mmCIF file of C-alpha atoms in Angstrom:
data_model
loop_
_atom_site.group_PDB
_atom_site.id
_atom_site.type_symbol
_atom_site.label_atom_id
_atom_site.label_comp_id
_atom_site.label_asym_id
_atom_site.label_seq_id
_atom_site.Cartn_x
_atom_site.Cartn_y
_atom_site.Cartn_z
ATOM 1 C CA UNK A 1 0.000 0.000 0.000
ATOM 2 C CA UNK A 2 1.088 3.552 -0.651
ATOM 3 C CA UNK A 3 0.544 6.603 1.516
ATOM 4 C CA UNK A 4 1.309 10.279 0.968
ATOM 5 C CA UNK A 5 1.312 12.759 3.844
ATOM 6 C CA UNK A 6 1.242 16.509 3.394
ATOM 7 C CA UNK A 7 1.272 18.061 6.848
ATOM 8 C CA UNK A 8 0.802 21.689 5.845
ATOM 9 C CA UNK A 9 -2.851 22.462 5.031
ATOM 10 C CA UNK A 10 -1.929 26.061 4.252
ATOM 11 C CA UNK A 11 1.245 28.027 3.668
ATOM 12 C CA UNK A 12 1.976 31.701 3.146
ATOM 13 C CA UNK A 13 5.022 33.159 1.395
ATOM 14 C CA UNK A 14 6.074 36.645 0.446
ATOM 15 C CA UNK A 15 6.402 37.354 -3.249
ATOM 16 C CA UNK A 16 9.954 36.716 -4.561
ATOM 17 C CA UNK A 17 10.870 34.493 -1.602
ATOM 18 C CA UNK A 18 11.396 30.732 -1.700
ATOM 19 C CA UNK A 19 9.003 28.272 -0.090
ATOM 20 C CA UNK A 20 9.192 24.571 0.726
ATOM 21 C CA UNK A 21 6.106 22.359 0.663
ATOM 22 C CA UNK A 22 6.513 19.162 2.643
ATOM 23 C CA UNK A 23 5.676 15.660 1.496
ATOM 24 C CA UNK A 24 6.465 12.327 3.093
ATOM 25 C CA UNK A 25 5.551 8.975 1.663
ATOM 26 C CA UNK A 26 5.381 5.305 2.478
ATOM 27 C CA UNK A 27 5.431 2.396 0.075
ATOM 28 C CA UNK A 28 6.464 -1.230 -0.170
ATOM 29 C CA UNK A 29 7.341 -0.912 -3.862
ATOM 30 C CA UNK A 30 11.118 -1.135 -4.471
ATOM 31 C CA UNK A 31 10.805 1.273 -7.389
ATOM 32 C CA UNK A 32 8.425 4.218 -7.583
ATOM 33 C CA UNK A 33 7.862 7.694 -8.924
ATOM 34 C CA UNK A 34 7.049 10.874 -7.050
ATOM 35 C CA UNK A 35 5.144 13.796 -8.519
ATOM 36 C CA UNK A 36 3.965 17.275 -7.709
ATOM 37 C CA UNK A 37 0.893 18.881 -9.266
ATOM 38 C CA UNK A 38 -0.513 22.386 -9.027
ATOM 39 C CA UNK A 39 -4.243 23.031 -8.973
ATOM 40 C CA UNK A 40 -5.243 26.688 -9.299
ATOM 41 C CA UNK A 41 -8.705 27.871 -8.332
ATOM 42 C CA UNK A 42 -9.797 27.160 -11.912
ATOM 43 C CA UNK A 43 -9.564 23.457 -11.061
ATOM 44 C CA UNK A 44 -7.149 22.257 -13.727
ATOM 45 C CA UNK A 45 -4.368 19.889 -12.647
ATOM 46 C CA UNK A 46 -0.946 20.995 -13.829
ATOM 47 C CA UNK A 47 2.036 18.643 -13.723
ATOM 48 C CA UNK A 48 5.087 20.318 -12.169
ATOM 49 C CA UNK A 49 7.867 17.827 -11.550
ATOM 50 C CA UNK A 50 8.726 14.117 -11.409
ATOM 51 C CA UNK A 51 11.365 12.180 -9.465
ATOM 52 C CA UNK A 52 12.144 8.532 -10.024
ATOM 53 C CA UNK A 53 13.222 6.627 -6.951
ATOM 54 C CA UNK A 54 16.476 5.533 -8.590
ATOM 55 C CA UNK A 55 17.323 8.899 -10.120
ATOM 56 C CA UNK A 56 20.715 9.996 -8.881
ATOM 57 C CA UNK A 57 19.999 13.692 -8.914
ATOM 58 C CA UNK A 58 17.128 15.731 -7.553
ATOM 59 C CA UNK A 59 14.701 16.835 -10.240
ATOM 60 C CA UNK A 60 14.493 20.479 -11.249
ATOM 61 C CA UNK A 61 12.107 22.272 -13.607
ATOM 62 C CA UNK A 62 12.631 26.000 -13.829
ATOM 63 C CA UNK A 63 11.710 27.516 -10.458
ATOM 64 C CA UNK A 64 10.632 24.123 -9.101
ATOM 65 C CA UNK A 65 12.949 21.623 -7.507
ATOM 66 C CA UNK A 66 12.240 18.413 -5.660
ATOM 67 C CA UNK A 67 14.291 17.796 -2.527
ATOM 68 C CA UNK A 68 14.308 13.992 -2.542
ATOM 69 C CA UNK A 69 15.630 12.289 0.601
ATOM 70 C CA UNK A 70 15.052 8.594 0.072
ATOM 71 C CA UNK A 71 16.166 7.428 3.505
ATOM 72 C CA UNK A 72 13.753 9.856 5.133
ATOM 73 C CA UNK A 73 11.029 9.072 2.588
ATOM 74 C CA UNK A 74 10.501 12.716 1.861
ATOM 75 C CA UNK A 75 9.964 14.539 -1.421
ATOM 76 C CA UNK A 76 9.604 18.208 -0.629
ATOM 77 C CA UNK A 77 8.822 20.745 -3.339
ATOM 78 C CA UNK A 78 10.871 23.940 -3.347
ATOM 79 C CA UNK A 79 9.539 26.918 -5.269
ATOM 80 C CA UNK A 80 12.087 29.667 -5.703
ATOM 81 C CA UNK A 81 11.288 33.344 -6.326
ATOM 82 C CA UNK A 82 7.558 32.957 -5.628
ATOM 83 C CA UNK A 83 5.127 34.760 -7.889
ATOM 84 C CA UNK A 84 1.520 35.783 -7.272
ATOM 85 C CA UNK A 85 0.484 33.221 -9.878
ATOM 86 C CA UNK A 86 1.910 30.459 -7.714
ATOM 87 C CA UNK A 87 -1.049 30.800 -5.351
ATOM 88 C CA UNK A 88 -2.822 27.457 -5.692
ATOM 89 C CA UNK A 89 -3.309 24.036 -4.147
ATOM 90 C CA UNK A 90 -0.291 21.752 -4.474
ATOM 91 C CA UNK A 91 -0.526 17.974 -4.430
ATOM 92 C CA UNK A 92 2.214 15.446 -3.881
ATOM 93 C CA UNK A 93 1.601 12.038 -5.443
ATOM 94 C CA UNK A 94 3.339 8.747 -5.999
ATOM 95 C CA UNK A 95 2.954 5.495 -7.827
ATOM 96 C CA UNK A 96 4.815 2.247 -8.188
ATOM 97 C CA UNK A 97 6.224 0.686 -11.314
ATOM 98 C CA UNK A 98 5.343 -2.194 -13.582
ATOM 99 C CA UNK A 99 1.998 -3.623 -12.489
ATOM 100 C CA UNK A 100 1.563 -0.791 -9.986
ATOM 101 C CA UNK A 101 2.485 1.921 -12.453
ATOM 102 C CA UNK A 102 -1.034 3.106 -13.093
ATOM 103 C CA UNK A 103 -2.366 3.583 -9.597
ATOM 104 C CA UNK A 104 -1.421 6.979 -8.191
ATOM 105 C CA UNK A 105 -1.850 7.954 -4.573
ATOM 106 C CA UNK A 106 -2.315 11.652 -3.805
ATOM 107 C CA UNK A 107 -1.863 13.616 -0.621
ATOM 108 C CA UNK A 108 -4.525 15.948 0.743
ATOM 109 C CA UNK A 109 -2.747 18.984 -0.628
ATOM 110 C CA UNK A 110 -1.263 22.244 0.608
ATOM 111 C CA UNK A 111 -2.836 25.584 -0.191
ATOM 112 C CA UNK A 112 -0.125 28.112 -0.980
ATOM 113 C CA UNK A 113 -0.870 31.810 -0.814
ATOM 114 C CA UNK A 114 1.705 34.241 -2.176
ATOM 115 C CA UNK A 115 1.505 37.690 -0.590
ATOM 116 C CA UNK A 116 2.451 40.814 -2.581
ATOM 117 C CA UNK B 1 -2.321 19.692 -30.128
ATOM 118 C CA UNK B 2 -5.608 18.855 -28.446
ATOM 119 C CA UNK B 3 -5.530 18.019 -24.776
ATOM 120 C CA UNK B 4 -7.703 15.659 -22.772
ATOM 121 C CA UNK B 5 -11.371 16.518 -23.089
ATOM 122 C CA UNK B 6 -14.246 15.497 -20.864
ATOM 123 C CA UNK B 7 -17.979 15.767 -21.219
ATOM 124 C CA UNK B 8 -20.246 16.955 -19.854
ATOM 125 C CA UNK B 9 -18.502 19.681 -17.868
ATOM 126 C CA UNK B 10 -21.354 19.710 -15.378
ATOM 127 C CA UNK B 11 -23.990 17.108 -14.618
ATOM 128 C CA UNK B 12 -26.858 17.422 -12.180
ATOM 129 C CA UNK B 13 -28.871 14.294 -11.573
ATOM 130 C CA UNK B 14 -31.363 12.892 -9.144
ATOM 131 C CA UNK B 15 -30.532 10.220 -6.639
ATOM 132 C CA UNK B 16 -31.042 6.784 -8.129
ATOM 133 C CA UNK B 17 -30.414 7.773 -11.749
ATOM 134 C CA UNK B 18 -27.551 6.427 -13.846
ATOM 135 C CA UNK B 19 -24.928 8.770 -15.318
ATOM 136 C CA UNK B 20 -22.240 8.410 -17.975
ATOM 137 C CA UNK B 21 -19.114 10.531 -18.049
ATOM 138 C CA UNK B 22 -16.929 10.637 -21.133
ATOM 139 C CA UNK B 23 -13.195 11.131 -21.592
ATOM 140 C CA UNK B 24 -11.257 11.680 -24.822
ATOM 141 C CA UNK B 25 -7.532 11.197 -24.157
ATOM 142 C CA UNK B 26 -4.643 12.700 -26.045
ATOM 143 C CA UNK B 27 -4.063 10.860 -29.298
ATOM 144 C CA UNK B 28 -1.270 8.323 -28.960
ATOM 145 C CA UNK B 29 -1.527 8.015 -25.192
ATOM 146 C CA UNK B 30 -1.867 4.372 -24.238
ATOM 147 C CA UNK B 31 -2.721 4.958 -20.585
ATOM 148 C CA UNK B 32 -5.939 6.454 -19.290
ATOM 149 C CA UNK B 33 -6.911 7.152 -15.673
ATOM 150 C CA UNK B 34 -10.044 8.158 -13.806
ATOM 151 C CA UNK B 35 -9.952 10.008 -10.479
ATOM 152 C CA UNK B 36 -12.515 11.495 -8.155
ATOM 153 C CA UNK B 37 -11.986 14.700 -6.207
ATOM 154 C CA UNK B 38 -14.382 15.693 -3.472
ATOM 155 C CA UNK B 39 -14.534 19.338 -2.415
ATOM 156 C CA UNK B 40 -11.258 20.459 -0.857
ATOM 157 C CA UNK B 41 -9.782 16.974 -0.999
ATOM 158 C CA UNK B 42 -7.010 15.239 -2.871
ATOM 159 C CA UNK B 43 -7.567 12.961 -5.818
ATOM 160 C CA UNK B 44 -8.872 9.463 -5.299
ATOM 161 C CA UNK B 45 -7.768 6.885 -7.865
ATOM 162 C CA UNK B 46 -10.619 4.993 -9.491
ATOM 163 C CA UNK B 47 -9.384 2.987 -12.483
ATOM 164 C CA UNK B 48 -6.459 2.719 -14.912
ATOM 165 C CA UNK B 49 -6.341 1.422 -18.477
ATOM 166 C CA UNK B 50 -3.113 0.573 -20.292
ATOM 167 C CA UNK B 51 -3.313 -0.518 -23.890
ATOM 168 C CA UNK B 52 -5.049 -3.875 -24.253
ATOM 169 C CA UNK B 53 -4.182 -5.011 -20.726
ATOM 170 C CA UNK B 54 -6.874 -5.736 -18.178
ATOM 171 C CA UNK B 55 -7.714 -2.488 -16.362
ATOM 172 C CA UNK B 56 -6.744 -1.874 -12.751
ATOM 173 C CA UNK B 57 -10.158 -1.442 -11.137
ATOM 174 C CA UNK B 58 -8.890 -1.508 -7.579
ATOM 175 C CA UNK B 59 -10.009 2.058 -6.833
ATOM 176 C CA UNK B 60 -13.663 1.715 -7.809
ATOM 177 C CA UNK B 61 -15.611 2.372 -4.576
ATOM 178 C CA UNK B 62 -18.538 0.037 -5.274
ATOM 179 C CA UNK B 63 -20.069 -2.169 -7.939
ATOM 180 C CA UNK B 64 -22.226 0.782 -8.978
ATOM 181 C CA UNK B 65 -19.142 2.183 -10.678
ATOM 182 C CA UNK B 66 -17.828 0.783 -13.953
ATOM 183 C CA UNK B 67 -15.694 2.032 -16.814
ATOM 184 C CA UNK B 68 -14.788 0.926 -20.257
ATOM 185 C CA UNK B 69 -12.386 2.067 -22.916
ATOM 186 C CA UNK B 70 -13.342 1.390 -26.492
ATOM 187 C CA UNK B 71 -10.713 0.924 -29.175
ATOM 188 C CA UNK B 72 -7.962 1.988 -26.835
ATOM 189 C CA UNK B 73 -9.151 5.583 -26.971
ATOM 190 C CA UNK B 74 -12.377 7.061 -25.590
ATOM 191 C CA UNK B 75 -13.437 6.003 -22.109
ATOM 192 C CA UNK B 76 -16.788 6.123 -20.361
ATOM 193 C CA UNK B 77 -17.246 6.048 -16.587
ATOM 194 C CA UNK B 78 -20.712 4.882 -15.590
ATOM 195 C CA UNK B 79 -22.252 5.350 -12.175
ATOM 196 C CA UNK B 80 -25.460 3.417 -11.601
ATOM 197 C CA UNK B 81 -28.111 4.313 -9.047
ATOM 198 C CA UNK B 82 -26.294 7.484 -8.047
ATOM 199 C CA UNK B 83 -26.096 8.489 -4.405
ATOM 200 C CA UNK B 84 -25.513 11.913 -2.888
ATOM 201 C CA UNK B 85 -22.036 10.867 -1.753
ATOM 202 C CA UNK B 86 -21.124 10.392 -5.421
ATOM 203 C CA UNK B 87 -21.173 14.179 -5.833
ATOM 204 C CA UNK B 88 -17.650 15.230 -6.768
ATOM 205 C CA UNK B 89 -15.463 16.303 -9.670
ATOM 206 C CA UNK B 90 -14.466 13.354 -11.835
ATOM 207 C CA UNK B 91 -11.110 13.856 -13.526
ATOM 208 C CA UNK B 92 -9.689 11.907 -16.416
ATOM 209 C CA UNK B 93 -6.011 11.852 -17.363
ATOM 210 C CA UNK B 94 -3.902 10.205 -20.031
ATOM 211 C CA UNK B 95 -0.227 9.493 -20.516
ATOM 212 C CA UNK B 96 2.272 7.410 -22.399
ATOM 213 C CA UNK B 97 3.013 3.975 -20.945
ATOM 214 C CA UNK B 98 3.872 4.654 -17.271
ATOM 215 C CA UNK B 99 5.615 1.294 -16.928
ATOM 216 C CA UNK B 100 8.550 2.913 -18.724
ATOM 217 C CA UNK B 101 10.643 5.055 -16.411
ATOM 218 C CA UNK B 102 11.291 8.670 -17.174
ATOM 219 C CA UNK B 103 9.340 11.876 -16.891
ATOM 220 C CA UNK B 104 8.023 11.849 -20.452
ATOM 221 C CA UNK B 105 6.276 8.536 -19.837
ATOM 222 C CA UNK B 106 5.004 9.396 -16.416
ATOM 223 C CA UNK B 107 3.557 12.857 -16.913
ATOM 224 C CA UNK B 108 -0.211 12.648 -16.734
ATOM 225 C CA UNK B 109 -2.246 15.189 -18.677
ATOM 226 C CA UNK B 110 -5.547 15.969 -17.026
ATOM 227 C CA UNK B 111 -8.851 16.960 -18.513
ATOM 228 C CA UNK B 112 -10.950 19.800 -17.089
ATOM 229 C CA UNK B 113 -13.168 17.395 -15.151
ATOM 230 C CA UNK B 114 -16.892 16.734 -14.884
ATOM 231 C CA UNK B 115 -18.628 18.203 -11.859
ATOM 232 C CA UNK B 116 -21.313 15.752 -10.775
ATOM 233 C CA UNK B 117 -24.051 16.850 -8.408
ATOM 234 C CA UNK B 118 -26.518 14.292 -7.123
ATOM 235 C CA UNK B 119 -29.631 15.839 -5.622
#
């Protein structure tokens, strides 16, 4: 079974500052993928970043980086230089590989508010 | 190119009625997923199709829920005898084969969702 825990229901950050959104996970799969999605108030789900469990380096995509600490089972999202448009709900998710590749488990989300 | 489309965008029905929700994935995507999102909650996995393989139905909450995917493309999620607790946004996503590692195979593209309200 897989479990994703996001302990921060809401976070505030000042515009142009960096913010870290926490995510811890639990799984019995030896190989898995970790994801972050953004969901603005419009409701669309936007893929942000992906980390494979055997990837040697932490994933980065523009202002987004994933701080992957395998031993601690954490996959925190770091957003640098926050912008007002970053205000949204953020979901951490994971899934296994092979026969478990299709079933994703999502956390409850963190609502990020960027203050001007 | 065209993204994932879903129809209808909104559906209001009476308790006990059957509903069908449709999803058109991105052309060439072999994997298709259905999720349910209740208000203010995370996504709940429902079902996953990959090519011609048997679907992973492990997330379907009851036997009132079923889904099919015709010709490896369009999918329909059917809810029979709807209940008020079925009210939620139903999201469909598609991707390349997620059994292959790498971001390009694992990125899921989501549709805009169908908001279902059961009165």
